Amino acid sequence: MLLELSPFLYNTNLLIIWYFLLVNMCYVVLLIESIPDVFIKFKESEIGNIDLFVNSNLLPPICILIPAYNEEDVIINTVQSVLKSNYPSLQIIIVNDGSSDSTVQLLHDKYELTPSQPVFAPKIKTKASFADYFTSKIYPHLQVIDKEHSGKSDSLNIGINSCSSPLFMTVDADTLLEPDAISKLAYSMLSQPHTIAEGGAIYVVNGCNYDDGVLFEPRMSISPLVAIQTCEYLRAFVFGRTGWQRLRGPLILSGAVTLLERQAVIDIGGFTLDAPGEDMEVIVGLHDYMRKNKFPYRIGYNLSASAWTHVPTDMNTLWSQRDRWHRGLIDSLMRHKHMFFNPSYGGTGLLSYPFQVLVEFLGPIVELIGYIAVSLAMHYNVINWQIAILFFVVTWGFASLMTLVTTLIVFISFNNYKRFADLFFVFFVVIFESCGYRQIMALCRCSATARYFLKKLIPV
Amino acid sequence: MLVKASFLEIVIYIEILLMILVVLLIFGLKIYLNRKKKRDQRILYELELYLSGLLHTKSPFEPKNFLNRWHRLDLLIPIFRKFSRENIPEWTTEKHHFAKLMMLPLAKKQAVSRIKSHRVYAAMAFEYFMEEEDEPFVCELIRDTTPLIHLHSSIAAVQFGSERCLYEVVSSMTKSRRLGQSLYLNIFKTADPRVGSIIENFLKTEENSYTAALCYKILMLFPVTNSTIDSSKAIVSENIELQLAAIRYEVYTKKQATIPFLIGCLADERWETRALACNLLGSLDAKDAANHLGAALHDPVWWVRINAARALKELGDQGIAILEAQTPEKDLYAYETAQYILSSN
């Protein structure tokens, strides 16, 4: 039996190495594709004030939607960061999703809320049957909607119904916006034709010094788990989303800071209620709708529009988060599976969507199989140490190198992290990423995949 | 060693090399951009000193004194903006003259550039000054699909009241999405009343319903004059956008005289028209329409009921009495709508 298995094990190992080489080549292409945008955004951020380009009467009003569920520790900082934005025409709506802590009380105390009864025609059907509306006495453009618990998607849909501006922006309740983030996103939208969605870059705020919505000193957290996540975010946002802009648009924009055209989201029925990853689902939905109807459109990403968010600090919370993200990915891919290699969906159907399926979805499964296959093959002397090293180089080695490269690009271009100590810490962290963290994440995503499909096969 | 390396190893080496090159490229770009920024700041300072000197000494502008390195719109426009913000008296009188001599030649050249940032600056330059011979360039910029470009060039068209360019602006508005249309309308808010007359002339001959609807919306941004527009066909148009825009315009120009017409609209087969009629009757304080609005409270469409209730509240005691008279036994929906509006701000 061992003799029969040997060629199988050998070929499996070779196939997996080739799979990762091709994936790595895709990442290199994305990195190269991202260079022009990094250059443009760096140049724009050096100009500083976008007032030069945009008259204040050309700036469209924007509604900031902040869904909040049990966010008493962070909500005031988030709202303060939005209030300190340099964008002139904002409406802020905080949607309390039935929090059981003191989120609403804190908002009442800080912003002197008074009951109000707005009248609007709801464009999206929502699940929550009642809601109380409040307006701030100090900031008349700040409103709070206090509703029963019905989920983040429903909260966002209620917010969309309430807002009167042509654009709205989703901001997570634990996210600090930089003062010019909204201006930069609005400028990006106006400087490209037919833009219906524009995402910003997310950095990790854990370990940074901030107060009252103002970030004083961005720095890497000394917690290895948080530092690894910081590197992951740098990798995902610098080239993951930037690179896809030129290849017909990213399929994912972070819900923590994304500017969307209200009419376009209403046309697709709003945020999907039962989607685990509502931020990805709305973007894929927009691609699907616009392509199907042959409307010209653009979904973009602005690397210089920054926001800082909290990440999990313990493995249990991180596992739950990544499990939900991966199930969200699979759910969106399954809902729009007709786009897979479908030429009528253009570059999105032929490139972005297949990439998500073959790399983001299959990648953890192939990697896990690879670990098992390499271990077995080495145990039975089917492969030599050189092939084993090749496997680890194309998986761990390449990922580490990619993290270093993207961190260097961010350091060089945008000065978000100013301390050299942080850069050296990244070099140190990338080693640990491949010694345990990466494998746990692969396991987490495989488990999420299994849970998703088992739930479909065995409905509860 | 390289000769003996396997194909897989070669691919790996290439990938690593590419990534190192990317980092070096980004680093090189940053050094280049930093140097360019310092050089630009020096040139900007020189240019600002020169222009300030011209303004304060009231000297005429001599093209031969204008150095080659100053022939850049990306430097001229920030300075022009700065002078405008500082409200220098001499600038107010000389601004057009300087724009014509310094910026216009550059703007005409850059208006047809393939580089988008050049076209943006060209569009911004025409906001300061344009002549009849510049209309083809401005029209081309208005047709550009980039919002920044067509919006800035539209500002120029509206500011200088060029009929040809204005028509291009209105056509461009028709093709844009709602977001774009609302931004375009903002541009007309500060336009000269003469622009309103030009738009009226367009409206008289316009056959496209959506363009005509937009013209009505634009006209509502200008003070009421002796309007010669005949909206009789538009207010009964099959195109709902045109009908609603025309009705609003009629009320805007004729005010109380349209109350009987609006009361008639309460029986229109389209709910949008009924809802708008309720809304406008409230804004006109049409006390004669109170009973009709009370009947509209029982409309099958929620948005009509809400607008009827709001209008009744705006009528004061008479309307509020009608709202308070609603009971759940007679009509639950009318009662709930009335209660909602009575308790709202």
PDB file of C-alpha atoms in Angstrom, chain A residues 211-410:
ATOM      1  CA  ASP A 211      -8.422  60.163  23.507  1.00  0.00           C
ATOM      2  CA  ASP A 212     -11.747  61.799  22.743  1.00  0.00           C
ATOM      3  CA  GLY A 213     -11.685  60.576  19.164  1.00  0.00           C
ATOM      4  CA  VAL A 214      -8.188  61.839  18.393  1.00  0.00           C
ATOM      5  CA  LEU A 215      -5.302  59.509  17.652  1.00  0.00           C
ATOM      6  CA  PHE A 216      -2.114  60.962  19.132  1.00  0.00           C
ATOM      7  CA  GLU A 217       0.474  58.346  18.516  1.00  0.00           C
ATOM      8  CA  PRO A 218       0.031  55.405  16.177  1.00  0.00           C
ATOM      9  CA  ARG A 219       2.157  52.500  17.296  1.00  0.00           C
ATOM     10  CA  MET A 220       2.249  48.747  17.048  1.00  0.00           C
ATOM     11  CA  SER A 221       0.897  46.864  19.997  1.00  0.00           C
ATOM     12  CA  ILE A 222       3.455  44.848  21.946  1.00  0.00           C
ATOM     13  CA  SER A 223       0.978  41.969  22.137  1.00  0.00           C
ATOM     14  CA  PRO A 224       2.172  39.425  19.526  1.00  0.00           C
ATOM     15  CA  LEU A 225      -1.405  38.434  18.652  1.00  0.00           C
ATOM     16  CA  VAL A 226      -2.417  42.043  17.976  1.00  0.00           C
ATOM     17  CA  ALA A 227       0.849  42.801  16.153  1.00  0.00           C
ATOM     18  CA  ILE A 228       0.306  39.850  13.827  1.00  0.00           C
ATOM     19  CA  GLN A 229      -3.192  41.082  13.058  1.00  0.00           C
ATOM     20  CA  THR A 230      -1.752  44.550  12.350  1.00  0.00           C
ATOM     21  CA  CYS A 231       0.526  42.983   9.753  1.00  0.00           C
ATOM     22  CA  GLU A 232      -2.375  41.061   8.268  1.00  0.00           C
ATOM     23  CA  TYR A 233      -4.374  44.269   7.881  1.00  0.00           C
ATOM     24  CA  LEU A 234      -1.423  45.997   6.213  1.00  0.00           C
ATOM     25  CA  ARG A 235      -1.088  43.103   3.791  1.00  0.00           C
ATOM     26  CA  ALA A 236      -4.805  42.977   2.982  1.00  0.00           C
ATOM     27  CA  PHE A 237      -5.339  46.690   2.532  1.00  0.00           C
ATOM     28  CA  VAL A 238      -2.165  47.830   0.827  1.00  0.00           C
ATOM     29  CA  PHE A 239      -2.160  45.471  -2.088  1.00  0.00           C
ATOM     30  CA  GLY A 240      -5.144  43.180  -1.598  1.00  0.00           C
ATOM     31  CA  ARG A 241      -7.742  45.847  -2.308  1.00  0.00           C
ATOM     32  CA  THR A 242      -5.588  48.447  -4.060  1.00  0.00           C
ATOM     33  CA  GLY A 243      -4.349  45.915  -6.585  1.00  0.00           C
ATOM     34  CA  TRP A 244      -7.891  44.860  -7.501  1.00  0.00           C
ATOM     35  CA  GLN A 245      -8.937  48.379  -8.462  1.00  0.00           C
ATOM     36  CA  ARG A 246      -7.326  48.115 -11.836  1.00  0.00           C
ATOM     37  CA  LEU A 247      -8.655  44.607 -12.341  1.00  0.00           C
ATOM     38  CA  ARG A 248     -12.307  45.657 -12.242  1.00  0.00           C
ATOM     39  CA  GLY A 249     -12.831  46.289  -8.597  1.00  0.00           C
ATOM     40  CA  PRO A 250     -12.390  44.677  -5.211  1.00  0.00           C
ATOM     41  CA  LEU A 251     -15.065  42.260  -4.040  1.00  0.00           C
ATOM     42  CA  ILE A 252     -14.613  43.263  -0.414  1.00  0.00           C
ATOM     43  CA  LEU A 253     -14.464  46.694   1.174  1.00  0.00           C
ATOM     44  CA  SER A 254     -14.317  46.932   4.923  1.00  0.00           C
ATOM     45  CA  GLY A 255     -17.619  47.811   6.557  1.00  0.00           C
ATOM     46  CA  ALA A 256     -15.628  49.830   9.091  1.00  0.00           C
ATOM     47  CA  VAL A 257     -15.144  52.656   6.600  1.00  0.00           C
ATOM     48  CA  THR A 258     -16.899  52.547   3.245  1.00  0.00           C
ATOM     49  CA  LEU A 259     -18.658  55.334   1.376  1.00  0.00           C
ATOM     50  CA  LEU A 260     -21.623  54.156  -0.689  1.00  0.00           C
ATOM     51  CA  GLU A 261     -24.140  55.725  -3.000  1.00  0.00           C
ATOM     52  CA  ARG A 262     -27.511  55.479  -1.283  1.00  0.00           C
ATOM     53  CA  GLN A 263     -29.562  54.919  -4.442  1.00  0.00           C
ATOM     54  CA  ALA A 264     -27.350  52.065  -5.607  1.00  0.00           C
ATOM     55  CA  VAL A 265     -27.698  50.235  -2.275  1.00  0.00           C
ATOM     56  CA  ILE A 266     -31.468  50.794  -2.279  1.00  0.00           C
ATOM     57  CA  ASP A 267     -31.618  49.341  -5.805  1.00  0.00           C
ATOM     58  CA  ILE A 268     -30.130  46.057  -4.556  1.00  0.00           C
ATOM     59  CA  GLY A 269     -32.494  45.925  -1.577  1.00  0.00           C
ATOM     60  CA  GLY A 270     -30.084  47.169   1.087  1.00  0.00           C
ATOM     61  CA  PHE A 271     -27.895  45.020   3.291  1.00  0.00           C
ATOM     62  CA  THR A 272     -28.853  41.340   3.295  1.00  0.00           C
ATOM     63  CA  LEU A 273     -30.289  40.364   6.664  1.00  0.00           C
ATOM     64  CA  ASP A 274     -29.060  36.804   6.942  1.00  0.00           C
ATOM     65  CA  ALA A 275     -25.590  37.293   5.431  1.00  0.00           C
ATOM     66  CA  PRO A 276     -22.808  36.667   8.000  1.00  0.00           C
ATOM     67  CA  GLY A 277     -20.559  39.086   6.076  1.00  0.00           C
ATOM     68  CA  GLU A 278     -22.911  41.939   5.208  1.00  0.00           C
ATOM     69  CA  ASP A 279     -20.065  44.241   4.095  1.00  0.00           C
ATOM     70  CA  MET A 280     -18.816  41.788   1.473  1.00  0.00           C
ATOM     71  CA  GLU A 281     -22.327  40.832   0.422  1.00  0.00           C
ATOM     72  CA  VAL A 282     -23.317  44.438  -0.359  1.00  0.00           C
ATOM     73  CA  ILE A 283     -20.246  44.957  -2.556  1.00  0.00           C
ATOM     74  CA  VAL A 284     -20.661  41.666  -4.423  1.00  0.00           C
ATOM     75  CA  GLY A 285     -24.362  42.498  -4.767  1.00  0.00           C
ATOM     76  CA  LEU A 286     -23.493  45.863  -6.309  1.00  0.00           C
ATOM     77  CA  HIS A 287     -21.103  44.226  -8.788  1.00  0.00           C
ATOM     78  CA  ASP A 288     -23.791  41.691  -9.701  1.00  0.00           C
ATOM     79  CA  TYR A 289     -26.561  44.257 -10.122  1.00  0.00           C
ATOM     80  CA  MET A 290     -24.537  46.788 -12.107  1.00  0.00           C
ATOM     81  CA  ARG A 291     -23.023  44.178 -14.418  1.00  0.00           C
ATOM     82  CA  LYS A 292     -26.330  42.431 -14.981  1.00  0.00           C
ATOM     83  CA  ASN A 293     -27.964  45.719 -15.985  1.00  0.00           C
ATOM     84  CA  LYS A 294     -24.895  46.861 -17.921  1.00  0.00           C
ATOM     85  CA  PHE A 295     -24.673  50.130 -15.975  1.00  0.00           C
ATOM     86  CA  PRO A 296     -21.272  51.831 -15.997  1.00  0.00           C
ATOM     87  CA  TYR A 297     -19.888  51.769 -12.475  1.00  0.00           C
ATOM     88  CA  ARG A 298     -16.762  51.805 -10.411  1.00  0.00           C
ATOM     89  CA  ILE A 299     -16.053  50.392  -6.957  1.00  0.00           C
ATOM     90  CA  GLY A 300     -12.856  51.883  -5.665  1.00  0.00           C
ATOM     91  CA  TYR A 301     -10.501  52.003  -2.777  1.00  0.00           C
ATOM     92  CA  ASN A 302      -8.518  54.881  -1.323  1.00  0.00           C
ATOM     93  CA  LEU A 303      -5.399  53.828   0.519  1.00  0.00           C
ATOM     94  CA  SER A 304      -4.851  57.242   2.078  1.00  0.00           C
ATOM     95  CA  ALA A 305      -8.311  57.501   3.719  1.00  0.00           C
ATOM     96  CA  SER A 306      -7.519  55.909   7.063  1.00  0.00           C
ATOM     97  CA  ALA A 307      -9.478  54.609   9.987  1.00  0.00           C
ATOM     98  CA  TRP A 308      -8.276  52.784  13.073  1.00  0.00           C
ATOM     99  CA  THR A 309     -10.198  49.891  14.525  1.00  0.00           C
ATOM    100  CA  HIS A 310      -9.990  47.527  17.477  1.00  0.00           C
ATOM    101  CA  VAL A 311      -9.018  43.906  16.894  1.00  0.00           C
ATOM    102  CA  PRO A 312      -9.521  40.901  19.178  1.00  0.00           C
ATOM    103  CA  THR A 313      -6.926  40.531  21.897  1.00  0.00           C
ATOM    104  CA  ASP A 314      -7.562  36.889  22.761  1.00  0.00           C
ATOM    105  CA  MET A 315      -7.649  33.777  20.602  1.00  0.00           C
ATOM    106  CA  ASN A 316     -11.289  32.860  21.350  1.00  0.00           C
ATOM    107  CA  THR A 317     -12.648  36.200  20.124  1.00  0.00           C
ATOM    108  CA  LEU A 318     -10.294  36.137  17.142  1.00  0.00           C
ATOM    109  CA  TRP A 319     -11.438  32.638  16.226  1.00  0.00           C
ATOM    110  CA  SER A 320     -15.117  33.726  16.339  1.00  0.00           C
ATOM    111  CA  GLN A 321     -14.371  36.766  14.237  1.00  0.00           C
ATOM    112  CA  ARG A 322     -12.444  34.910  11.553  1.00  0.00           C
ATOM    113  CA  ASP A 323     -15.002  32.107  11.577  1.00  0.00           C
ATOM    114  CA  ARG A 324     -17.739  34.657  10.868  1.00  0.00           C
ATOM    115  CA  TRP A 325     -15.677  36.400   8.192  1.00  0.00           C
ATOM    116  CA  HIS A 326     -14.979  33.145   6.402  1.00  0.00           C
ATOM    117  CA  ARG A 327     -18.604  32.021   6.564  1.00  0.00           C
ATOM    118  CA  GLY A 328     -19.509  35.470   5.235  1.00  0.00           C
ATOM    119  CA  LEU A 329     -17.099  34.960   2.343  1.00  0.00           C
ATOM    120  CA  ILE A 330     -18.543  31.546   1.495  1.00  0.00           C
ATOM    121  CA  ASP A 331     -22.106  32.807   1.841  1.00  0.00           C
ATOM    122  CA  SER A 332     -21.519  35.695  -0.588  1.00  0.00           C
ATOM    123  CA  LEU A 333     -19.721  33.457  -3.041  1.00  0.00           C
ATOM    124  CA  MET A 334     -22.574  30.944  -2.958  1.00  0.00           C
ATOM    125  CA  ARG A 335     -25.257  33.625  -3.410  1.00  0.00           C
ATOM    126  CA  HIS A 336     -23.552  34.913  -6.534  1.00  0.00           C
ATOM    127  CA  LYS A 337     -22.101  31.687  -7.911  1.00  0.00           C
ATOM    128  CA  HIS A 338     -23.507  32.506 -11.351  1.00  0.00           C
ATOM    129  CA  MET A 339     -20.684  35.061 -11.646  1.00  0.00           C
ATOM    130  CA  PHE A 340     -17.985  32.373 -11.547  1.00  0.00           C
ATOM    131  CA  PHE A 341     -15.997  32.573 -14.811  1.00  0.00           C
ATOM    132  CA  ASN A 342     -19.011  34.182 -16.434  1.00  0.00           C
ATOM    133  CA  PRO A 343     -17.807  36.462 -19.260  1.00  0.00           C
ATOM    134  CA  SER A 344     -20.985  38.556 -19.104  1.00  0.00           C
ATOM    135  CA  TYR A 345     -19.679  39.834 -15.732  1.00  0.00           C
ATOM    136  CA  GLY A 346     -16.458  41.043 -17.317  1.00  0.00           C
ATOM    137  CA  GLY A 347     -13.337  41.287 -15.193  1.00  0.00           C
ATOM    138  CA  THR A 348     -15.312  40.715 -12.002  1.00  0.00           C
ATOM    139  CA  GLY A 349     -16.595  37.360 -13.214  1.00  0.00           C
ATOM    140  CA  LEU A 350     -13.374  36.292 -14.905  1.00  0.00           C
ATOM    141  CA  LEU A 351     -10.826  37.532 -12.337  1.00  0.00           C
ATOM    142  CA  SER A 352     -12.010  38.883  -8.969  1.00  0.00           C
ATOM    143  CA  TYR A 353     -14.679  36.294  -8.258  1.00  0.00           C
ATOM    144  CA  PRO A 354     -12.630  33.217  -9.307  1.00  0.00           C
ATOM    145  CA  PHE A 355      -9.718  34.555  -7.256  1.00  0.00           C
ATOM    146  CA  GLN A 356     -11.903  34.672  -4.153  1.00  0.00           C
ATOM    147  CA  VAL A 357     -13.070  31.112  -4.798  1.00  0.00           C
ATOM    148  CA  LEU A 358      -9.755  29.541  -5.777  1.00  0.00           C
ATOM    149  CA  VAL A 359      -7.500  31.422  -3.365  1.00  0.00           C
ATOM    150  CA  GLU A 360      -9.440  32.808  -0.408  1.00  0.00           C
ATOM    151  CA  PHE A 361     -11.900  29.929  -0.160  1.00  0.00           C
ATOM    152  CA  LEU A 362      -9.740  26.987  -1.289  1.00  0.00           C
ATOM    153  CA  GLY A 363      -6.441  28.314   0.062  1.00  0.00           C
ATOM    154  CA  PRO A 364      -6.854  27.267   3.722  1.00  0.00           C
ATOM    155  CA  ILE A 365      -8.111  23.834   2.687  1.00  0.00           C
ATOM    156  CA  VAL A 366      -5.168  23.264   0.354  1.00  0.00           C
ATOM    157  CA  GLU A 367      -2.754  24.531   2.991  1.00  0.00           C
ATOM    158  CA  LEU A 368      -4.123  22.182   5.628  1.00  0.00           C
ATOM    159  CA  ILE A 369      -3.963  19.258   3.210  1.00  0.00           C
ATOM    160  CA  GLY A 370      -0.422  20.344   2.428  1.00  0.00           C
ATOM    161  CA  TYR A 371       0.686  20.168   6.055  1.00  0.00           C
ATOM    162  CA  ILE A 372      -0.748  16.665   6.327  1.00  0.00           C
ATOM    163  CA  ALA A 373       0.634  15.546   2.974  1.00  0.00           C
ATOM    164  CA  VAL A 374       4.139  16.892   3.648  1.00  0.00           C
ATOM    165  CA  SER A 375       4.238  15.342   7.110  1.00  0.00           C
ATOM    166  CA  LEU A 376       3.103  11.958   5.794  1.00  0.00           C
ATOM    167  CA  ALA A 377       5.410  12.103   2.822  1.00  0.00           C
ATOM    168  CA  MET A 378       8.405  12.970   4.962  1.00  0.00           C
ATOM    169  CA  HIS A 379       7.519  10.268   7.465  1.00  0.00           C
ATOM    170  CA  TYR A 380       7.406   7.644   4.717  1.00  0.00           C
ATOM    171  CA  ASN A 381      10.447   9.100   2.901  1.00  0.00           C
ATOM    172  CA  VAL A 382       8.412   9.748  -0.179  1.00  0.00           C
ATOM    173  CA  ILE A 383       9.836  13.276  -0.455  1.00  0.00           C
ATOM    174  CA  ASN A 384      13.202  14.604   0.530  1.00  0.00           C
ATOM    175  CA  TRP A 385      13.918  17.588   2.749  1.00  0.00           C
ATOM    176  CA  GLN A 386      14.387  19.871  -0.269  1.00  0.00           C
ATOM    177  CA  ILE A 387      10.775  19.413  -1.401  1.00  0.00           C
ATOM    178  CA  ALA A 388       9.617  19.945   2.182  1.00  0.00           C
ATOM    179  CA  ILE A 389      11.594  23.188   2.382  1.00  0.00           C
ATOM    180  CA  LEU A 390      10.118  24.276  -0.934  1.00  0.00           C
ATOM    181  CA  PHE A 391       6.637  23.801   0.511  1.00  0.00           C
ATOM    182  CA  PHE A 392       7.391  25.912   3.570  1.00  0.00           C
ATOM    183  CA  VAL A 393       9.106  28.577   1.493  1.00  0.00           C
ATOM    184  CA  VAL A 394       6.138  29.019  -0.855  1.00  0.00           C
ATOM    185  CA  THR A 395       3.634  29.105   2.008  1.00  0.00           C
ATOM    186  CA  TRP A 396       5.290  30.611   5.073  1.00  0.00           C
ATOM    187  CA  GLY A 397       8.279  32.245   3.505  1.00  0.00           C
ATOM    188  CA  PHE A 398       6.373  34.055   0.820  1.00  0.00           C
ATOM    189  CA  ALA A 399       3.663  35.274   3.205  1.00  0.00           C
ATOM    190  CA  SER A 400       6.333  36.626   5.559  1.00  0.00           C
ATOM    191  CA  LEU A 401       8.089  38.378   2.709  1.00  0.00           C
ATOM    192  CA  MET A 402       4.810  39.845   1.494  1.00  0.00           C
ATOM    193  CA  THR A 403       4.068  41.183   4.981  1.00  0.00           C
ATOM    194  CA  LEU A 404       7.490  42.803   5.169  1.00  0.00           C
ATOM    195  CA  VAL A 405       7.109  44.346   1.726  1.00  0.00           C
ATOM    196  CA  THR A 406       3.678  45.792   2.396  1.00  0.00           C
ATOM    197  CA  THR A 407       4.726  47.121   5.792  1.00  0.00           C
ATOM    198  CA  LEU A 408       7.703  48.815   4.184  1.00  0.00           C
ATOM    199  CA  ILE A 409       5.442  50.314   1.519  1.00  0.00           C
ATOM    200  CA  VAL A 410       3.114  51.748   4.169  1.00  0.00           C
TER     201      VAL A 410
END
